[in-house]
Amino acid sequence: MVTRGIRIRLGQAARESDIGALHKWLEREKPLAELIRTDQLRIDERSRTDEAGAPMGIGMDIVVAVTGGAAGAIFQGVVDQVRRSVDAWRANRRQVEDGEPPEADVEPVRPDDR
């Protein structure tokens, strides 16, 4: 089974609640929700690690895993959708909470990368 991953790493200004809020936001995004429903997509939170794989404090990343035989064919579309969804979450957070939302990096990763 093919698995490809996308890591979302929030900047240092992120609060712990931002991780959970973004995770829930992604799960409710219609295109992503449909892929979750059909077992083609999984969204997990993982402890942040450095280049050598050692844990980095209490930081968390969100990892979106695209699974199944169609993973290669749909992957770039999922990456683009995740980027749009993260941008929409940041815009929404800006409207509903004080302060600037944390920066977010969205990047493809190998399945075992964190």
Tab-separated table of C-alpha atoms in Angstrom:
chain	number	residue	atom	x	y	z
A	1	MET	CA	0.000	0.000	0.000
A	2	VAL	CA	1.421	3.359	-1.042
A	3	THR	CA	1.633	6.033	1.639
A	4	ARG	CA	2.768	9.608	1.084
A	5	GLY	CA	2.828	12.269	3.757
A	6	ILE	CA	2.420	15.997	4.249
A	7	ARG	CA	3.791	17.675	7.377
A	8	ILE	CA	2.257	20.824	8.801
A	9	ARG	CA	4.564	22.581	11.229
A	10	LEU	CA	3.288	25.648	13.061
A	11	GLY	CA	5.731	28.386	14.052
A	12	GLN	CA	7.017	29.014	17.556
A	13	ALA	CA	4.204	31.455	18.322
A	14	ALA	CA	1.694	28.584	18.143
A	15	ARG	CA	-0.212	27.634	21.241
A	16	GLU	CA	-0.994	24.036	22.072
A	17	SER	CA	-4.652	24.746	21.312
A	18	ASP	CA	-3.694	25.778	17.754
A	19	ILE	CA	-2.608	22.224	16.914
A	20	GLY	CA	-5.936	20.739	17.986
A	21	ALA	CA	-7.936	23.491	16.300
A	22	LEU	CA	-6.080	23.101	12.995
A	23	HIS	CA	-6.401	19.302	13.167
A	24	LYS	CA	-10.183	19.575	13.587
A	25	TRP	CA	-10.377	22.212	10.832
A	26	LEU	CA	-8.602	19.903	8.383
A	27	GLU	CA	-10.887	16.990	9.243
A	28	ARG	CA	-13.945	19.134	8.426
A	29	GLU	CA	-12.659	20.449	5.080
A	30	LYS	CA	-14.981	18.798	2.566
A	31	PRO	CA	-12.408	17.421	0.061
A	32	LEU	CA	-10.227	16.079	2.887
A	33	ALA	CA	-13.205	14.740	4.870
A	34	GLU	CA	-14.287	12.681	1.870
A	35	LEU	CA	-10.818	11.130	1.581
A	36	ILE	CA	-10.853	10.346	5.313
A	37	ARG	CA	-14.285	8.741	4.971
A	38	THR	CA	-13.018	6.471	2.176
A	39	ASP	CA	-9.821	5.536	4.100
A	40	GLN	CA	-7.543	7.298	1.607
A	41	LEU	CA	-6.372	9.911	4.109
A	42	ARG	CA	-5.360	9.973	7.751
A	43	ILE	CA	-4.537	13.012	9.878
A	44	ASP	CA	-2.344	12.511	12.964
A	45	GLU	CA	-0.451	14.626	15.466
A	46	ARG	CA	3.155	13.675	16.137
A	47	SER	CA	5.814	14.941	18.491
A	48	ARG	CA	8.174	17.291	16.688
A	49	THR	CA	11.659	15.923	16.109
A	50	ASP	CA	14.969	17.355	14.961
A	51	GLU	CA	16.934	16.209	11.895
A	52	ALA	CA	18.263	13.153	13.776
A	53	GLY	CA	14.784	12.100	14.942
A	54	ALA	CA	15.225	13.215	18.563
A	55	PRO	CA	12.147	14.800	20.238
A	56	MET	CA	12.144	18.615	20.311
A	57	GLY	CA	10.444	19.774	23.497
A	58	ILE	CA	6.663	19.742	23.597
A	59	GLY	CA	6.108	20.796	19.986
A	60	MET	CA	3.719	18.881	17.771
A	61	ASP	CA	3.317	18.555	14.017
A	62	ILE	CA	0.261	17.483	12.087
A	63	VAL	CA	0.941	14.771	9.519
A	64	VAL	CA	-1.519	14.092	6.725
A	65	ALA	CA	-0.971	10.617	5.270
A	66	VAL	CA	-2.372	9.776	1.843
A	67	THR	CA	-2.787	6.000	1.597
A	68	GLY	CA	-3.941	3.406	-0.876
A	69	GLY	CA	-3.344	2.635	-4.499
A	70	ALA	CA	-4.379	6.113	-5.653
A	71	ALA	CA	-1.934	7.914	-3.318
A	72	GLY	CA	0.481	8.786	-6.121
A	73	ALA	CA	-2.225	10.021	-8.463
A	74	ILE	CA	-3.995	12.287	-5.971
A	75	PHE	CA	-1.046	13.404	-3.862
A	76	GLN	CA	-0.300	16.807	-5.410
A	77	GLY	CA	-3.986	17.718	-5.281
A	78	VAL	CA	-4.066	16.825	-1.587
A	79	VAL	CA	-0.926	18.906	-0.925
A	80	ASP	CA	-2.583	21.890	-2.638
A	81	GLN	CA	-5.828	21.360	-0.700
A	82	VAL	CA	-3.967	21.121	2.623
A	83	ARG	CA	-2.139	24.385	1.864
A	84	ARG	CA	-5.445	26.136	1.037
A	85	SER	CA	-7.042	24.689	4.168
A	86	VAL	CA	-4.190	25.873	6.393
A	87	ASP	CA	-4.426	29.361	4.846
A	88	ALA	CA	-8.191	29.388	5.471
A	89	TRP	CA	-7.670	28.274	9.084
A	90	ARG	CA	-5.127	31.076	9.637
A	91	ALA	CA	-7.535	33.658	8.172
A	92	ASN	CA	-10.349	32.367	10.365
A	93	ARG	CA	-8.163	32.356	13.477
A	94	ARG	CA	-7.168	35.950	12.741
A	95	GLN	CA	-10.870	36.891	12.826
A	96	VAL	CA	-11.894	34.972	15.939
A	97	GLU	CA	-8.850	35.315	18.219
A	98	ASP	CA	-6.560	38.101	19.297
A	99	GLY	CA	-3.080	38.267	17.878
A	100	GLU	CA	-1.580	37.063	14.662
A	101	PRO	CA	-1.976	33.335	13.902
A	102	PRO	CA	1.195	31.264	13.870
A	103	GLU	CA	3.102	30.827	10.638
A	104	ALA	CA	2.665	27.400	9.082
A	105	ASP	CA	4.937	25.326	6.867
A	106	VAL	CA	3.260	22.670	4.715
A	107	GLU	CA	5.650	20.267	3.040
A	108	PRO	CA	5.605	16.776	1.550
A	109	VAL	CA	7.575	14.209	3.564
A	110	ARG	CA	8.475	10.561	3.231
A	111	PRO	CA	6.157	8.309	5.289
A	112	ASP	CA	8.732	7.786	8.049
A	113	ASP	CA	9.806	11.444	8.256
A	114	ARG	CA	8.466	13.584	11.040
